[in-house]
């Protein structure tokens, strides 16, 4: 059974940093691209970042580019999101999601974690 | 960047058919995926590649995509279908994943 478990969320002051983790199990983690998707309170889903299976390709939404860094450790079956220079508008539940698809057919998210809440407030 | 437009809300009586649209420039040339999200829960994939259903998703859920509009159709709507629904595409020109704003489905 595929499982994705996020951790590392919490309360942080504006300008602060936080590192999220996602522990994966039930599949060959090193074979899949992975993503972070967030959802601000009462708002819709927003894709944040993706990383290819070997970390060769990394993409970010414009809203977090230059502040957030996605990474992975295939030996530990883990995905990370380093968040710096946090702003109030970064307050959200952050989900880890497995990528599925190809460059020919397009990509989607077939499995999601339960999310971890990040609150940016003074 | 590529923009997907969904109606904020759709209402339907039990047993009827709900249609949720997702608009985008020439969206018919892209693969569209749909997610269901119930309050307090993570999103769940209900349709991928325009019209394919993951295992475990009822046949009542179907999808289509042509021109500038993709549509998620839910037949014989049940109270348990009440949720937020999001469409999503991969924008090949930017290599970014894009979500629509979401549609709240209310079962009357």
Short mmCIF file of C-alpha atoms in Angstrom, two decimals:
data_model
loop_
_atom_site.label_atom_id
_atom_site.label_comp_id
_atom_site.label_asym_id
_atom_site.label_seq_id
_atom_site.Cartn_x
_atom_site.Cartn_y
_atom_site.Cartn_z
CA UNK A 1 0.00 0.00 0.00
CA UNK A 2 1.35 3.39 -1.00
CA UNK A 3 1.81 5.70 1.98
CA UNK A 4 3.02 9.28 2.13
CA UNK A 5 3.44 10.85 5.56
CA UNK A 6 4.33 14.52 5.92
CA UNK A 7 5.92 16.08 8.99
CA UNK A 8 7.70 19.23 10.06
CA UNK A 9 4.86 21.73 9.99
CA UNK A 10 4.26 24.25 12.74
CA UNK A 11 4.15 27.90 13.72
CA UNK A 12 6.92 30.14 12.43
CA UNK A 13 7.43 33.90 12.41
CA UNK A 14 7.51 35.90 9.17
CA UNK A 15 10.98 35.74 7.68
CA UNK A 16 11.67 32.44 9.38
CA UNK A 17 12.47 29.01 7.98
CA UNK A 18 10.99 25.54 8.18
CA UNK A 19 11.84 22.17 6.66
CA UNK A 20 9.09 19.76 5.71
CA UNK A 21 9.63 16.04 5.23
CA UNK A 22 7.60 13.36 3.48
CA UNK A 23 8.26 9.70 4.25
CA UNK A 24 7.26 7.35 1.44
CA UNK A 25 6.55 3.64 1.60
CA UNK A 26 4.79 0.91 -0.36
CA UNK A 27 6.42 1.70 -3.71
CA UNK A 28 9.84 2.14 -5.32
CA UNK A 29 10.40 5.75 -4.32
CA UNK A 30 13.46 6.20 -6.52
CA UNK A 31 11.40 5.52 -9.65
CA UNK A 32 8.93 8.39 -9.26
CA UNK A 33 8.95 12.15 -9.49
CA UNK A 34 7.43 13.80 -6.44
CA UNK A 35 5.62 17.03 -5.68
CA UNK A 36 4.58 19.47 -2.99
CA UNK A 37 1.10 20.96 -3.24
CA UNK A 38 -0.34 23.43 -0.74
CA UNK A 39 -3.75 24.68 0.27
CA UNK A 40 -4.26 27.92 2.18
CA UNK A 41 -7.13 27.91 4.69
CA UNK A 42 -10.44 27.97 2.84
CA UNK A 43 -8.69 28.22 -0.54
CA UNK A 44 -7.94 25.96 -3.48
CA UNK A 45 -5.02 23.72 -4.31
CA UNK A 46 -1.76 25.29 -5.45
CA UNK A 47 1.11 23.25 -6.91
CA UNK A 48 4.38 24.33 -5.27
CA UNK A 49 7.27 22.27 -6.63
CA UNK A 50 8.27 19.03 -8.31
CA UNK A 51 11.46 16.97 -8.44
CA UNK A 52 12.32 14.16 -10.83
CA UNK A 53 13.28 10.70 -9.65
CA UNK A 54 17.03 11.38 -9.78
CA UNK A 55 16.75 15.07 -8.80
CA UNK A 56 17.87 16.07 -12.29
CA UNK A 57 14.80 18.20 -12.97
CA UNK A 58 13.33 20.59 -10.44
CA UNK A 59 10.52 23.09 -10.93
CA UNK A 60 8.90 25.72 -8.74
CA UNK A 61 5.80 27.87 -8.81
CA UNK A 62 6.63 31.53 -9.26
CA UNK A 63 5.17 32.26 -5.81
CA UNK A 64 7.95 30.30 -4.06
CA UNK A 65 10.87 30.46 -6.49
CA UNK A 66 14.04 31.66 -4.79
CA UNK A 67 12.65 31.00 -1.30
CA UNK A 68 11.80 27.28 -1.29
CA UNK A 69 14.07 24.35 -2.15
CA UNK A 70 12.82 20.85 -2.92
CA UNK A 71 15.10 17.86 -2.45
CA UNK A 72 14.95 14.11 -1.95
CA UNK A 73 16.98 11.26 -0.48
CA UNK A 74 16.20 8.06 -2.36
CA UNK A 75 18.19 5.98 0.14
CA UNK A 76 15.85 7.17 2.88
CA UNK A 77 12.67 7.17 0.74
CA UNK A 78 12.15 10.77 1.72
CA UNK A 79 11.12 14.06 0.11
CA UNK A 80 11.89 17.47 1.59
CA UNK A 81 10.88 21.09 1.25
CA UNK A 82 13.15 23.74 2.74
CA UNK A 83 11.15 26.92 3.16
CA UNK A 84 13.00 30.20 3.81
CA UNK A 85 11.89 33.82 4.06
CA UNK A 86 8.41 32.68 4.98
CA UNK A 87 5.47 35.04 4.56
CA UNK A 88 1.96 35.10 5.97
CA UNK A 89 0.66 34.03 2.55
CA UNK A 90 2.65 30.80 2.82
CA UNK A 91 0.29 29.66 5.58
CA UNK A 92 -1.25 26.45 4.28
CA UNK A 93 -1.54 22.72 4.55
CA UNK A 94 1.33 21.25 2.57
CA UNK A 95 0.75 17.94 0.82
CA UNK A 96 3.29 15.57 -0.61
CA UNK A 97 2.02 13.90 -3.81
CA UNK A 98 3.39 11.23 -6.10
CA UNK A 99 3.76 12.08 -9.77
CA UNK A 100 2.38 9.87 -12.50
CA UNK A 101 2.45 10.19 -16.27
CA UNK A 102 4.91 11.00 -19.03
CA UNK A 103 6.09 13.99 -21.02
CA UNK A 104 3.90 12.72 -23.88
CA UNK A 105 0.69 12.19 -21.92
CA UNK A 106 1.08 14.80 -19.20
CA UNK A 107 1.49 14.47 -15.43
CA UNK A 108 -0.93 14.07 -12.54
CA UNK A 109 -0.88 13.16 -8.85
CA UNK A 110 -2.01 9.63 -8.09
CA UNK A 111 -1.30 9.44 -4.35
CA UNK A 112 -1.35 12.14 -1.69
CA UNK A 113 -0.29 12.37 1.92
CA UNK A 114 -2.57 13.75 4.64
CA UNK A 115 -0.71 17.03 4.80
CA UNK A 116 1.10 19.11 7.41
CA UNK A 117 0.01 22.58 8.49
CA UNK A 118 2.41 25.50 8.26
CA UNK A 119 1.35 28.72 9.98
CA UNK A 120 3.35 31.89 9.43
CA UNK A 121 2.43 34.48 12.02
CA UNK A 122 4.05 36.81 14.52
CA UNK B 1 1.12 30.93 -17.33
CA UNK B 2 -1.73 28.64 -18.23
CA UNK B 3 -5.05 29.41 -16.50
CA UNK B 4 -7.87 26.97 -15.70
CA UNK B 5 -11.32 28.39 -14.89
CA UNK B 6 -13.96 26.50 -12.89
CA UNK B 7 -17.36 27.67 -11.63
CA UNK B 8 -17.20 28.27 -7.86
CA UNK B 9 -20.24 26.15 -7.18
CA UNK B 10 -22.61 23.63 -8.71
CA UNK B 11 -25.79 22.32 -7.09
CA UNK B 12 -27.67 19.17 -7.99
CA UNK B 13 -30.48 17.06 -6.56
CA UNK B 14 -29.80 13.47 -5.51
CA UNK B 15 -30.13 11.02 -8.37
CA UNK B 16 -29.53 13.70 -11.01
CA UNK B 17 -26.45 14.40 -13.10
CA UNK B 18 -23.83 16.98 -12.13
CA UNK B 19 -21.52 18.55 -14.69
CA UNK B 20 -18.48 20.52 -13.57
CA UNK B 21 -16.57 22.42 -16.22
CA UNK B 22 -12.94 23.43 -16.50
CA UNK B 23 -12.07 26.05 -19.08
CA UNK B 24 -8.69 26.75 -20.62
CA UNK B 25 -7.20 27.95 -23.89
CA UNK B 26 -7.28 24.95 -26.24
CA UNK B 27 -7.53 22.64 -23.22
CA UNK B 28 -8.61 19.88 -25.58
CA UNK B 29 -4.97 19.55 -26.61
CA UNK B 30 -3.94 18.73 -23.03
CA UNK B 31 -4.67 15.85 -20.67
CA UNK B 32 -7.01 16.90 -17.86
CA UNK B 33 -7.16 15.29 -14.45
CA UNK B 34 -9.80 15.67 -11.72
CA UNK B 35 -9.57 15.44 -7.93
CA UNK B 36 -12.25 15.19 -5.26
CA UNK B 37 -11.61 16.73 -1.84
CA UNK B 38 -13.93 16.31 1.11
CA UNK B 39 -13.63 18.59 4.17
CA UNK B 40 -10.57 17.87 6.26
CA UNK B 41 -9.26 15.25 3.84
CA UNK B 42 -6.54 15.05 1.24
CA UNK B 43 -7.53 15.22 -2.43
CA UNK B 44 -8.33 11.97 -4.22
CA UNK B 45 -7.81 11.37 -7.94
CA UNK B 46 -11.15 10.55 -9.61
CA UNK B 47 -10.36 11.02 -13.34
CA UNK B 48 -7.04 11.05 -15.20
CA UNK B 49 -6.16 11.48 -18.87
CA UNK B 50 -9.49 13.21 -19.52
CA UNK B 51 -11.70 10.16 -18.96
CA UNK B 52 -9.89 7.28 -17.24
CA UNK B 53 -10.99 6.19 -13.78
CA UNK B 54 -8.60 4.90 -11.12
CA UNK B 55 -9.54 1.60 -9.52
CA UNK B 56 -12.12 2.08 -6.80
CA UNK B 57 -13.76 5.12 -8.39
CA UNK B 58 -17.42 4.44 -9.31
CA UNK B 59 -18.45 4.32 -12.95
CA UNK B 60 -20.78 7.20 -12.16
CA UNK B 61 -17.73 9.46 -12.54
CA UNK B 62 -16.75 10.24 -16.13
CA UNK B 63 -14.85 12.92 -18.00
CA UNK B 64 -14.57 14.53 -21.40
CA UNK B 65 -12.36 17.14 -22.97
CA UNK B 66 -12.69 19.10 -26.20
CA UNK B 67 -11.98 22.55 -27.52
CA UNK B 68 -11.71 25.01 -24.64
CA UNK B 69 -13.66 23.02 -22.05
CA UNK B 70 -13.16 19.84 -20.06
CA UNK B 71 -16.08 18.39 -18.12
CA UNK B 72 -16.39 16.11 -15.12
CA UNK B 73 -19.76 14.36 -15.11
CA UNK B 74 -21.19 12.65 -12.05
CA UNK B 75 -24.27 10.55 -12.78
CA UNK B 76 -26.86 9.50 -10.22
CA UNK B 77 -25.41 11.89 -7.68
CA UNK B 78 -25.34 10.76 -4.07
CA UNK B 79 -25.03 12.74 -0.85
CA UNK B 80 -21.51 11.34 -0.45
CA UNK B 81 -20.40 13.07 -3.66
CA UNK B 82 -20.67 16.45 -1.97
CA UNK B 83 -17.13 17.82 -2.08
CA UNK B 84 -14.77 20.25 -3.78
CA UNK B 85 -13.59 19.21 -7.23
CA UNK B 86 -10.41 20.44 -8.90
CA UNK B 87 -9.21 20.07 -12.46
CA UNK B 88 -5.48 19.96 -13.23
CA UNK B 89 -3.21 19.94 -16.27
CA UNK B 90 0.48 19.87 -17.00
CA UNK B 91 1.56 22.91 -19.00
CA UNK B 92 4.23 21.56 -21.31
CA UNK B 93 5.41 25.03 -22.33
CA UNK B 94 6.49 25.85 -18.78
CA UNK B 95 6.77 22.34 -17.31
CA UNK B 96 4.48 23.43 -14.48
CA UNK B 97 1.45 21.70 -12.99
CA UNK B 98 -1.67 23.89 -12.84
CA UNK B 99 -4.91 23.57 -10.85
CA UNK B 100 -8.25 25.14 -11.50
CA UNK B 101 -9.76 27.21 -8.71
CA UNK B 102 -12.08 24.42 -7.62
CA UNK B 103 -15.83 23.84 -7.67
CA UNK B 104 -17.93 23.13 -4.61
CA UNK B 105 -20.54 20.50 -5.42
CA UNK B 106 -23.63 20.76 -3.24
CA UNK B 107 -26.16 17.94 -3.17
CA UNK B 108 -29.56 19.49 -2.45
#
